[in-house]
Amino acid sequence: MTDIYSERVLVLDFGSQYAQLIARRVREQNVYCEIVRHDITAERIRELAPQGIILSGGPSSVYEPDAPKCDPAIFDLDIPILGICYGMQLMCERFGGNVRNASAREYGHAHIRISDPTDLLAGLPDETDVWMSHGDQVEQISGLFRPLASTRTCPVAAMRHVDRKQFGIQFHPEVTHTPLGSQILRNFVISICGCEGTWKLGDFARETIVRIREEVGDARVICGLSGGVDSSVVAALLYRAIGDQLSCILVDNGLLRKDEEAAVIAEFSSHFKTDLHVVNARERFLEKLKGVSDPQEKRKRIGYEFIECFKEEATKIKDAKFLAQGTLYPDVIESGAAVDGPAAVIKLHHNVGGLPAELGFDLVEPLRDLFKDEVRKLGIELGLPEDIVWRHPFPGPGLAVRCLGEVSEDKLAVLREADAIVVNEIKSAGLYRSTSQCFAVLLPVQSVGVMGDARTYDNAVCVRCVDTDDFMTATWSDLPYEVLARISTRIINEVKGVNRVCYDISTKPPATIEWE
């Protein structure tokens, strides 16, 4: 069996908002890529034995006293290096070049002229568009480097070491705004680093199934199901590995989407035939949410109650030793849980150590090396229906954070119906796969309307639909007017208690995707 981890590229993270995106783009070349902290030692890199190293961008200036730096001995390892933006400037400074604050800063689209179309820039046209995001730039390179490309205001937009496989680019190849960025990364990973592309999800599934069997033995594993793609893929993978040793728990908190409970029950009791435990806790959750309007307090109460429900049901399952969770690679990175990863904790993710230790289970986290798009591809490999695999993200607290203000059964009923219409119309228009997330929000306001000959004073619903590659930034979806019109007409006509529908045209940032 092929070792899918036999080839790897390391991304040294200098605080870039695009570090995860770089890793994802490298993996698209079928090469395993992981993010490590910027100050990892050269000795540790030698132990990890990567085929290549990428120095990420970052918000700092290399000439600032406390600017993050890498171990200078990294440049003396016989490993190809690609510096992106800040990473290029760091490389330039290391070898005696000069970096300064640019008089003409470049943010957004730029046009580069390529003077040396070999190695890193092989196969690219003489001129191409790229995405810039920098206030500093390389003013002068040492005699150890030669320029490969320039823009109108940036004389060294790309460079390479004259003797070593070390390259720098001032622009960002990882973003979609650089149309030929994937070709540049492919040139680096495949042609320069010599990778053959051993990271394949079919092999990942086979290796993971073998590893789960060895780890679990004949013990029972509990998996929490939410209806989302992550928990569904975990359950499908475990079922392939251990069959009837798997028990699944679905906590129906009354905050699920329309028909979600029925869909999960059908999939995991008939298709996969797992030992499925459904906990009806609707009244329990609603009681805990009574009188609560603050979003964070809602999240806390829902999270606590979920753990209590899960614990109670888990104790009823005999011989259970392991708990499976849908932890993904971004969760691990952002929680600071990766061994060599960035040390700063961005957030404590609910999937990383989310359930308390007193449950007494050992954790099984088969997806902790994967990004979301890889999880979806794995779901297809495992035979999950496309309806589950391509389901839009759904927040952990469910409809509670889309029902603004205090949550009640009546409000949830209105929201559930409105939300189902939004999703149904987006699917009917063939836009579900091309949009990233669509849903309805019930606003805590009423407005005057006229229905028939009667005056109404009813609820307002806001429709939210966004496009994004990474969910760190998002733009509102430019839906056709006729789709918006059908959504509005159906909600007002079919959902009792709604007389006004709005469309959210806010980007992230400054807004978030969810309203709470």
Short mmCIF file of C-alpha atoms in Angstrom, two decimals:
data_model
loop_
_atom_site.label_atom_id
_atom_site.label_comp_id
_atom_site.label_asym_id
_atom_site.label_seq_id
_atom_site.Cartn_x
_atom_site.Cartn_y
_atom_site.Cartn_z
CA MET A 1 0.00 0.00 0.00
CA THR A 2 1.27 3.50 -0.89
CA ASP A 3 2.30 5.65 2.06
CA ILE A 4 0.23 8.78 1.44
CA TYR A 5 2.37 10.73 3.90
CA SER A 6 5.65 9.78 2.20
CA GLU A 7 5.74 13.16 0.45
CA ARG A 8 5.05 16.36 2.33
CA VAL A 9 5.45 20.10 2.03
CA LEU A 10 5.62 22.31 5.11
CA VAL A 11 4.10 25.80 5.29
CA LEU A 12 5.82 28.00 7.87
CA ASP A 13 3.08 30.31 9.15
CA PHE A 14 4.10 33.93 9.75
CA GLY A 15 0.56 35.00 10.63
CA SER A 16 -0.89 34.89 7.14
CA GLN A 17 -4.66 34.82 6.73
CA TYR A 18 -3.98 32.58 3.71
CA ALA A 19 -1.79 29.90 5.37
CA GLN A 20 -4.54 27.27 5.30
CA LEU A 21 -5.35 28.19 1.73
CA ILE A 22 -1.72 27.60 0.70
CA ALA A 23 -1.84 24.12 2.26
CA ARG A 24 -5.13 23.32 0.52
CA ARG A 25 -3.76 24.41 -2.87
CA VAL A 26 -0.68 22.22 -2.43
CA ARG A 27 -2.90 19.25 -1.55
CA GLU A 28 -4.78 19.84 -4.79
CA GLN A 29 -1.53 18.68 -6.42
CA ASN A 30 -1.97 15.38 -4.51
CA VAL A 31 0.86 16.22 -2.12
CA TYR A 32 0.32 16.20 1.65
CA CYS A 33 0.91 19.62 3.14
CA GLU A 34 0.84 20.74 6.76
CA ILE A 35 1.18 24.07 8.55
CA VAL A 36 3.91 24.49 11.16
CA ARG A 37 4.96 27.40 13.36
CA HIS A 38 7.33 29.94 11.85
CA ASP A 39 10.09 29.35 14.43
CA ILE A 40 10.32 25.59 13.98
CA THR A 41 13.97 24.54 14.12
CA ALA A 42 15.96 23.39 11.13
CA GLU A 43 16.72 20.23 13.06
CA ARG A 44 13.01 19.45 13.46
CA ILE A 45 12.44 20.09 9.76
CA ARG A 46 15.25 17.68 8.98
CA GLU A 47 13.44 15.05 11.09
CA LEU A 48 10.16 15.66 9.25
CA ALA A 49 12.06 15.35 5.94
CA PRO A 50 9.74 17.41 3.72
CA GLN A 51 10.21 17.61 -0.04
CA GLY A 52 9.64 21.37 0.09
CA ILE A 53 9.14 24.38 2.37
CA ILE A 54 6.84 27.36 1.81
CA LEU A 55 7.28 30.56 3.82
CA SER A 56 3.85 32.17 4.11
CA GLY A 57 2.90 35.82 3.95
CA GLY A 58 2.20 37.80 7.11
CA PRO A 59 1.13 41.20 8.45
CA SER A 60 4.55 42.25 9.82
CA SER A 61 7.46 44.14 8.24
CA VAL A 62 10.74 42.22 8.20
CA TYR A 63 12.68 45.28 9.37
CA GLU A 64 10.61 45.73 12.55
CA PRO A 65 12.42 44.77 15.80
CA ASP A 66 9.92 42.06 16.80
CA ALA A 67 9.12 40.77 13.32
CA PRO A 68 8.72 36.96 13.23
CA LYS A 69 11.76 35.22 11.76
CA CYS A 70 12.55 31.64 10.90
CA ASP A 71 15.60 29.62 11.89
CA PRO A 72 18.27 30.91 9.43
CA ALA A 73 19.72 27.39 9.21
CA ILE A 74 16.61 26.41 7.20
CA PHE A 75 18.11 28.14 4.18
CA ASP A 76 21.15 25.83 4.39
CA LEU A 77 19.08 22.65 4.26
CA ASP A 78 19.09 20.99 0.87
CA ILE A 79 15.30 21.47 0.57
CA PRO A 80 13.56 23.67 -2.02
CA ILE A 81 12.00 26.82 -0.54
CA LEU A 82 9.30 29.14 -1.85
CA GLY A 83 8.78 32.47 -0.09
CA ILE A 84 5.39 34.15 -0.62
CA CYS A 85 5.10 37.92 0.01
CA TYR A 86 6.50 38.31 3.57
CA GLY A 87 8.29 34.99 3.05
CA MET A 88 10.05 36.38 -0.02
CA GLN A 89 11.04 39.53 1.85
CA LEU A 90 12.42 37.41 4.70
CA MET A 91 14.48 35.38 2.24
CA CYS A 92 15.77 38.53 0.56
CA GLU A 93 16.81 40.08 3.89
CA ARG A 94 18.52 36.85 4.98
CA PHE A 95 20.84 37.03 1.95
CA GLY A 96 21.74 40.72 2.17
CA GLY A 97 18.99 42.31 0.07
CA ASN A 98 16.99 45.38 1.00
CA VAL A 99 13.29 45.56 1.89
CA ARG A 100 11.54 48.90 2.35
CA ASN A 101 8.11 50.41 2.72
CA ALA A 102 6.87 50.81 -0.84
CA SER A 103 6.00 54.26 -2.13
CA ALA A 104 3.33 52.66 -4.32
CA ARG A 105 1.65 49.91 -2.32
CA GLU A 106 -0.17 47.17 -4.18
CA TYR A 107 -3.43 45.72 -2.91
CA GLY A 108 -5.58 43.80 -5.35
CA HIS A 109 -5.11 42.92 -9.00
CA ALA A 110 -1.71 43.54 -10.59
CA HIS A 111 -0.13 42.69 -13.91
CA ILE A 112 3.29 40.98 -13.96
CA ARG A 113 5.75 40.77 -16.82
CA ILE A 114 7.81 37.58 -16.78
CA SER A 115 11.46 37.91 -17.79
CA ASP A 116 12.49 34.30 -17.04
CA PRO A 117 9.79 31.73 -17.88
CA THR A 118 11.65 28.72 -16.49
CA ASP A 119 11.40 26.61 -13.33
CA LEU A 120 8.86 28.34 -11.07
CA LEU A 121 7.17 30.29 -13.85
CA ALA A 122 7.43 27.65 -16.56
CA GLY A 123 4.45 27.39 -18.86
CA LEU A 124 3.12 30.86 -18.02
CA PRO A 125 2.58 33.55 -20.67
CA ASP A 126 4.90 36.57 -20.86
CA GLU A 127 2.31 38.65 -18.97
CA THR A 128 -0.38 37.55 -16.52
CA ASP A 129 -2.60 38.84 -13.72
CA VAL A 130 -1.81 38.18 -10.06
CA TRP A 131 -3.16 39.22 -6.66
CA MET A 132 -0.96 41.53 -4.59
CA SER A 133 -1.37 42.44 -0.92
CA HIS A 134 1.71 44.25 0.36
CA GLY A 135 2.89 47.57 1.75
CA ASP A 136 6.57 46.57 1.73
CA GLN A 137 8.54 45.30 -1.21
CA VAL A 138 12.03 44.16 -2.16
CA GLU A 139 14.01 47.20 -3.27
CA GLN A 140 17.28 45.45 -4.01
CA ILE A 141 18.36 41.79 -4.20
CA SER A 142 21.83 40.50 -3.50
CA GLY A 143 24.01 39.01 -6.20
CA LEU A 144 22.87 35.56 -5.05
CA PHE A 145 19.43 36.13 -6.59
CA ARG A 146 18.12 37.11 -9.98
CA PRO A 147 14.71 38.62 -10.81
CA LEU A 148 12.12 36.54 -12.67
CA ALA A 149 9.21 38.99 -13.03
CA SER A 150 8.18 42.59 -12.34
CA THR A 151 5.14 44.88 -12.24
CA ARG A 152 4.88 48.55 -13.13
CA THR A 153 5.75 49.60 -9.57
CA CYS A 154 7.50 46.47 -8.23
CA PRO A 155 10.82 45.72 -9.96
CA VAL A 156 11.23 42.31 -8.27
CA ALA A 157 7.84 40.57 -8.25
CA ALA A 158 9.54 37.15 -8.40
CA MET A 159 13.13 35.97 -7.87
CA ARG A 160 15.28 32.87 -7.55
CA HIS A 161 18.60 31.94 -5.98
CA VAL A 162 21.29 31.47 -8.62
CA ASP A 163 22.58 28.18 -7.16
CA ARG A 164 19.89 26.81 -4.82
CA LYS A 165 16.27 25.81 -5.35
CA GLN A 166 15.04 28.87 -3.45
CA PHE A 167 12.40 31.14 -4.92
CA GLY A 168 10.41 34.19 -3.86
CA ILE A 169 7.23 35.77 -5.20
CA GLN A 170 5.69 39.05 -4.03
CA PHE A 171 2.15 38.04 -5.04
CA HIS A 172 -0.23 35.35 -3.74
CA PRO A 173 -0.54 32.25 -5.98
CA GLU A 174 -2.91 30.52 -3.54
CA VAL A 175 -5.91 32.83 -4.06
CA THR A 176 -8.35 32.43 -6.93
CA HIS A 177 -7.65 36.04 -7.96
CA THR A 178 -4.30 34.79 -9.32
CA PRO A 179 -5.68 32.76 -12.27
CA LEU A 180 -2.48 30.79 -12.93
CA GLY A 181 -1.51 30.43 -9.27
CA SER A 182 -2.14 26.68 -9.27
CA GLN A 183 0.31 26.27 -12.15
CA ILE A 184 2.97 28.15 -10.17
CA LEU A 185 2.42 25.97 -7.09
CA ARG A 186 2.44 22.86 -9.28
CA ASN A 187 5.75 23.94 -10.80
CA PHE A 188 7.20 24.29 -7.32
CA VAL A 189 5.74 21.12 -5.77
CA ILE A 190 6.04 18.72 -8.72
CA SER A 191 8.84 20.04 -10.95
CA ILE A 192 11.14 21.69 -8.41
CA CYS A 193 10.50 19.58 -5.27
CA GLY A 194 10.19 16.36 -7.29
CA CYS A 195 6.94 15.17 -5.69
CA GLU A 196 4.98 12.48 -7.52
CA GLY A 197 1.59 13.04 -5.85
CA THR A 198 0.93 10.27 -3.30
CA TRP A 199 -1.79 12.12 -1.32
CA LYS A 200 -4.99 10.54 -2.65
CA LEU A 201 -8.26 10.28 -0.73
CA GLY A 202 -9.03 6.76 -1.91
CA ASP A 203 -5.74 5.62 -0.36
CA PHE A 204 -6.47 7.78 2.71
CA ALA A 205 -9.76 5.94 3.24
CA ARG A 206 -8.10 2.53 2.95
CA GLU A 207 -5.23 3.44 5.29
CA THR A 208 -7.56 5.03 7.83
CA ILE A 209 -9.87 2.02 7.88
CA VAL A 210 -6.91 -0.26 8.62
CA ARG A 211 -5.67 2.12 11.34
CA ILE A 212 -9.12 2.32 12.99
CA ARG A 213 -9.39 -1.47 13.09
CA GLU A 214 -5.96 -1.76 14.73
CA GLU A 215 -6.72 1.01 17.25
CA VAL A 216 -10.23 -0.07 18.20
CA GLY A 217 -9.91 -3.85 18.17
CA ASP A 218 -13.21 -5.41 19.25
CA ALA A 219 -14.36 -2.44 21.37
CA ARG A 220 -17.47 -0.37 20.70
CA VAL A 221 -17.22 3.17 19.31
CA ILE A 222 -19.76 5.94 19.86
CA CYS A 223 -20.22 8.64 17.22
CA GLY A 224 -22.36 11.74 17.61
CA LEU A 225 -24.44 12.51 14.51
CA SER A 226 -25.60 16.04 13.69
CA GLY A 227 -26.75 15.66 10.09
CA GLY A 228 -23.72 17.62 8.88
CA VAL A 229 -21.14 16.33 6.44
CA ASP A 230 -18.29 15.93 8.98
CA SER A 231 -20.11 13.64 11.43
CA SER A 232 -21.74 11.75 8.55
CA VAL A 233 -18.37 11.02 6.89
CA VAL A 234 -16.86 9.96 10.24
CA ALA A 235 -19.77 7.57 10.80
CA ALA A 236 -19.51 6.16 7.26
CA LEU A 237 -15.75 5.65 7.63
CA LEU A 238 -16.18 3.92 10.99
CA TYR A 239 -18.95 1.72 9.63
CA ARG A 240 -16.62 0.60 6.82
CA ALA A 241 -13.94 -0.15 9.43
CA ILE A 242 -15.84 -1.82 12.28
CA GLY A 243 -19.41 -2.44 11.12
CA ASP A 244 -21.80 -3.26 13.98
CA GLN A 245 -19.26 -2.19 16.62
CA LEU A 246 -20.42 1.38 15.88
CA SER A 247 -23.16 3.10 17.86
CA CYS A 248 -24.42 6.54 16.76
CA ILE A 249 -26.19 9.12 18.91
CA LEU A 250 -28.42 11.81 17.43
CA VAL A 251 -29.54 14.44 19.92
CA ASP A 252 -32.71 16.05 18.62
CA ASN A 253 -32.53 19.40 20.38
CA GLY A 254 -35.51 20.85 18.55
CA LEU A 255 -33.15 23.23 16.73
CA LEU A 256 -32.62 21.12 13.60
CA ARG A 257 -33.68 22.03 10.07
CA LYS A 258 -36.95 20.75 8.60
CA ASP A 259 -36.99 16.95 8.24
CA GLU A 260 -33.34 16.71 9.31
CA GLU A 261 -33.95 14.12 12.01
CA ALA A 262 -35.88 11.89 9.60
CA ALA A 263 -33.13 12.14 6.95
CA VAL A 264 -30.40 11.14 9.42
CA ILE A 265 -32.47 8.25 10.78
CA ALA A 266 -33.16 6.97 7.28
CA GLU A 267 -29.51 7.16 6.21
CA PHE A 268 -27.93 5.63 9.31
CA SER A 269 -30.50 3.02 10.21
CA SER A 270 -31.35 1.70 6.75
CA HIS A 271 -28.42 2.48 4.40
CA PHE A 272 -25.63 1.91 6.95
CA LYS A 273 -27.72 -0.12 9.44
CA THR A 274 -25.87 1.27 12.45
CA ASP A 275 -26.96 1.03 16.06
CA LEU A 276 -28.65 4.44 16.13
CA HIS A 277 -29.82 6.09 19.36
CA VAL A 278 -32.13 9.11 18.95
CA VAL A 279 -32.50 11.34 22.00
CA ASN A 280 -35.67 13.45 21.97
CA ALA A 281 -34.60 16.48 24.00
CA ARG A 282 -36.65 19.23 22.37
CA GLU A 283 -38.51 20.35 25.48
CA ARG A 284 -35.35 20.16 27.55
CA PHE A 285 -33.42 22.53 25.26
CA LEU A 286 -36.32 24.97 24.88
CA GLU A 287 -36.67 25.16 28.64
CA LYS A 288 -32.97 26.05 28.96
CA LEU A 289 -33.36 28.77 26.31
CA LYS A 290 -36.44 30.35 27.86
CA GLY A 291 -35.91 34.09 28.41
CA VAL A 292 -32.41 34.06 26.82
CA SER A 293 -31.66 36.58 24.05
CA ASP A 294 -27.87 36.97 24.24
CA PRO A 295 -26.20 34.94 21.44
CA GLN A 296 -23.23 33.79 23.52
CA GLU A 297 -25.47 32.70 26.38
CA LYS A 298 -27.56 30.72 23.90
CA ARG A 299 -24.44 28.96 22.63
CA LYS A 300 -23.22 28.18 26.16
CA ARG A 301 -26.53 26.71 27.28
CA ILE A 302 -26.97 24.64 24.14
CA GLY A 303 -23.40 23.34 24.35
CA TYR A 304 -23.75 22.40 28.01
CA GLU A 305 -27.11 20.71 27.52
CA PHE A 306 -25.83 18.78 24.51
CA ILE A 307 -22.97 17.36 26.57
CA GLU A 308 -25.36 16.35 29.36
CA CYS A 309 -27.73 14.61 26.91
CA PHE A 310 -24.87 12.89 25.16
CA LYS A 311 -23.37 11.68 28.45
CA GLU A 312 -26.66 10.26 29.64
CA GLU A 313 -27.22 8.31 26.43
CA ALA A 314 -23.59 7.18 26.14
CA THR A 315 -23.67 5.55 29.58
CA LYS A 316 -26.49 3.28 28.34
CA ILE A 317 -24.28 1.79 25.61
CA LYS A 318 -22.45 -1.31 26.86
CA ASP A 319 -18.72 -1.89 26.23
CA ALA A 320 -18.21 1.54 24.66
CA LYS A 321 -14.55 2.55 24.89
CA PHE A 322 -14.03 5.08 22.09
CA LEU A 323 -15.69 8.34 21.10
CA ALA A 324 -15.44 9.43 17.45
CA GLN A 325 -15.41 13.13 16.57
CA GLY A 326 -15.39 15.02 13.27
CA THR A 327 -12.34 17.12 14.09
CA LEU A 328 -10.86 18.65 10.91
CA TYR A 329 -7.36 19.97 10.23
CA PRO A 330 -8.41 23.66 10.54
CA ASP A 331 -9.91 22.84 13.97
CA VAL A 332 -6.57 21.38 15.06
CA ILE A 333 -4.58 24.35 13.74
CA GLU A 334 -6.90 27.01 15.15
CA SER A 335 -7.02 25.40 18.59
CA GLY A 336 -3.22 25.18 18.84
CA ALA A 337 -3.47 21.38 19.17
CA ALA A 338 -1.02 20.49 16.37
CA VAL A 339 2.38 19.25 17.61
CA ASP A 340 4.43 21.49 15.31
CA GLY A 341 1.64 23.92 14.44
CA PRO A 342 1.28 27.62 15.26
CA ALA A 343 1.24 28.03 19.04
CA ALA A 344 -1.27 30.88 19.28
CA VAL A 345 -4.79 29.66 20.01
CA ILE A 346 -7.21 31.41 17.68
CA LYS A 347 -10.23 29.68 19.19
CA LEU A 348 -11.06 26.65 21.28
CA HIS A 349 -12.97 24.60 18.77
CA HIS A 350 -15.92 22.53 19.94
CA ASN A 351 -14.52 19.46 18.17
CA VAL A 352 -11.09 19.62 19.81
CA GLY A 353 -11.50 18.34 23.34
CA GLY A 354 -15.12 19.43 23.16
CA LEU A 355 -16.61 16.65 25.28
CA PRO A 356 -15.39 16.42 28.89
CA ALA A 357 -12.70 13.97 29.93
CA GLU A 358 -14.92 12.43 32.62
CA LEU A 359 -16.85 10.60 29.91
CA GLY A 360 -13.95 8.16 30.08
CA PHE A 361 -13.63 7.49 26.33
CA ASP A 362 -10.55 7.44 24.15
CA LEU A 363 -10.89 9.77 21.16
CA VAL A 364 -10.98 8.61 17.56
CA GLU A 365 -10.55 11.53 15.12
CA PRO A 366 -10.10 10.04 11.64
CA LEU A 367 -10.54 13.35 9.77
CA ARG A 368 -8.07 15.49 11.74
CA ASP A 369 -5.67 15.68 8.78
CA LEU A 370 -8.32 16.83 6.29
CA PHE A 371 -9.75 20.12 5.06
CA LYS A 372 -13.49 20.48 4.46
CA ASP A 373 -13.27 20.07 0.69
CA GLU A 374 -11.28 16.85 1.21
CA VAL A 375 -13.96 15.56 3.61
CA ARG A 376 -16.60 16.06 0.93
CA LYS A 377 -14.51 14.15 -1.63
CA LEU A 378 -13.97 11.38 0.92
CA GLY A 379 -17.72 11.20 1.51
CA ILE A 380 -18.24 10.54 -2.20
CA GLU A 381 -15.51 7.85 -2.06
CA LEU A 382 -17.41 6.20 0.81
CA GLY A 383 -20.69 6.18 -1.09
CA LEU A 384 -22.58 8.81 0.88
CA PRO A 385 -25.47 10.47 -0.99
CA GLU A 386 -24.68 13.84 -2.55
CA ASP A 387 -27.46 15.43 -0.48
CA ILE A 388 -25.38 14.75 2.64
CA VAL A 389 -21.93 15.32 1.16
CA TRP A 390 -22.75 18.72 -0.36
CA ARG A 391 -25.02 19.92 2.45
CA HIS A 392 -24.31 23.51 3.38
CA PRO A 393 -22.71 24.14 6.80
CA PHE A 394 -25.07 24.34 9.75
CA PRO A 395 -24.08 25.97 13.05
CA GLY A 396 -23.62 23.81 16.15
CA PRO A 397 -26.36 25.68 18.08
CA GLY A 398 -28.69 25.12 15.12
CA LEU A 399 -31.63 27.39 14.40
CA ALA A 400 -31.23 29.08 17.80
CA VAL A 401 -28.66 31.47 16.32
CA ARG A 402 -30.83 32.16 13.29
CA CYS A 403 -33.83 32.97 15.47
CA LEU A 404 -32.75 36.36 16.76
CA GLY A 405 -33.79 37.22 20.31
CA GLU A 406 -35.54 34.74 22.57
CA VAL A 407 -36.17 31.29 21.08
CA SER A 408 -39.62 29.70 21.22
CA GLU A 409 -41.35 26.74 19.56
CA ASP A 410 -43.62 29.08 17.59
CA LYS A 411 -40.69 31.12 16.25
CA LEU A 412 -38.74 27.99 15.35
CA ALA A 413 -41.73 26.65 13.41
CA VAL A 414 -41.86 29.85 11.34
CA LEU A 415 -38.11 29.84 10.76
CA ARG A 416 -37.97 26.15 9.88
CA GLU A 417 -40.59 26.56 7.14
CA ALA A 418 -39.00 29.73 5.74
CA ASP A 419 -35.56 28.14 5.73
CA ALA A 420 -36.85 25.06 3.89
CA ILE A 421 -38.30 27.29 1.17
CA VAL A 422 -34.99 29.16 0.75
CA VAL A 423 -33.02 25.92 0.35
CA ASN A 424 -35.67 24.36 -1.90
CA GLU A 425 -35.72 27.31 -4.30
CA ILE A 426 -31.91 27.55 -4.41
CA LYS A 427 -31.78 23.84 -5.29
CA SER A 428 -34.57 24.15 -7.87
CA ALA A 429 -32.63 26.94 -9.57
CA GLY A 430 -29.54 24.69 -9.77
CA LEU A 431 -27.56 27.06 -7.52
CA TYR A 432 -27.03 24.94 -4.41
CA ARG A 433 -23.59 23.61 -5.40
CA SER A 434 -22.39 27.00 -6.69
CA THR A 435 -23.37 28.81 -3.48
CA SER A 436 -21.59 28.10 -0.20
CA GLN A 437 -24.33 28.67 2.35
CA CYS A 438 -27.97 29.77 2.17
CA PHE A 439 -30.53 30.07 4.93
CA ALA A 440 -33.28 32.17 6.49
CA VAL A 441 -33.02 34.34 9.60
CA LEU A 442 -36.07 35.27 11.68
CA LEU A 443 -35.70 38.89 12.79
CA PRO A 444 -36.98 40.09 16.18
CA VAL A 445 -39.09 42.79 14.55
CA GLN A 446 -42.61 43.06 13.17
CA SER A 447 -43.80 45.35 10.43
CA VAL A 448 -47.10 46.51 8.97
CA GLY A 449 -48.41 44.80 5.86
CA VAL A 450 -51.58 44.26 3.88
CA MET A 451 -52.75 40.75 2.97
CA GLY A 452 -56.04 40.66 1.10
CA ASP A 453 -58.06 43.51 2.59
CA ALA A 454 -56.66 43.07 6.08
CA ARG A 455 -53.89 44.92 7.84
CA THR A 456 -51.16 42.69 9.26
CA TYR A 457 -48.42 43.21 11.80
CA ASP A 458 -46.15 40.22 11.32
CA ASN A 459 -42.58 38.95 11.28
CA ALA A 460 -39.75 39.83 8.93
CA VAL A 461 -37.47 37.13 7.51
CA CYS A 462 -34.02 37.86 6.09
CA VAL A 463 -32.49 35.59 3.46
CA ARG A 464 -28.71 35.06 3.64
CA CYS A 465 -26.79 33.46 0.76
CA VAL A 466 -23.00 33.69 0.39
CA ASP A 467 -20.15 32.57 -1.85
CA THR A 468 -16.77 31.71 -0.33
CA ASP A 469 -13.77 29.42 -0.80
CA ASP A 470 -12.64 29.29 2.81
CA PHE A 471 -15.39 30.86 5.00
CA MET A 472 -12.80 33.33 6.34
CA THR A 473 -14.09 35.89 3.86
CA ALA A 474 -17.37 35.79 1.95
CA THR A 475 -19.38 37.78 -0.57
CA TRP A 476 -23.15 37.78 -0.87
CA SER A 477 -24.46 35.66 -3.71
CA ASP A 478 -25.70 37.58 -6.73
CA LEU A 479 -28.91 35.58 -7.05
CA PRO A 480 -31.15 36.16 -10.06
CA TYR A 481 -34.08 38.46 -9.31
CA GLU A 482 -36.56 35.77 -10.34
CA VAL A 483 -35.13 33.39 -7.71
CA LEU A 484 -35.36 36.04 -5.02
CA ALA A 485 -38.90 36.83 -6.15
CA ARG A 486 -39.96 33.16 -5.88
CA ILE A 487 -38.39 32.86 -2.42
CA SER A 488 -40.13 36.01 -1.20
CA THR A 489 -43.52 35.10 -2.69
CA ARG A 490 -43.48 31.57 -1.31
CA ILE A 491 -42.42 32.58 2.21
CA ILE A 492 -45.06 35.30 2.48
CA ASN A 493 -47.79 33.09 0.99
CA GLU A 494 -46.91 29.80 2.67
CA VAL A 495 -45.44 30.69 6.06
CA LYS A 496 -48.06 31.99 8.44
CA GLY A 497 -46.84 34.98 10.44
CA VAL A 498 -44.43 36.50 7.87
CA ASN A 499 -45.28 39.54 5.76
CA ARG A 500 -41.85 40.85 4.77
CA VAL A 501 -38.72 39.27 3.26
CA CYS A 502 -35.31 40.99 2.99
CA TYR A 503 -32.03 39.93 1.33
CA ASP A 504 -28.73 40.39 3.18
CA ILE A 505 -26.08 41.97 0.92
CA SER A 506 -23.32 42.26 3.54
CA THR A 507 -19.84 40.86 2.94
CA LYS A 508 -17.61 39.14 5.48
CA PRO A 509 -15.88 41.15 6.83
CA PRO A 510 -17.27 43.40 8.25
CA ALA A 511 -20.35 41.21 8.78
CA THR A 512 -20.20 37.52 9.70
CA ILE A 513 -21.98 34.82 7.71
CA GLU A 514 -24.30 33.90 10.57
CA TRP A 515 -26.22 36.68 12.29
CA GLU A 516 -25.43 35.50 15.83
#
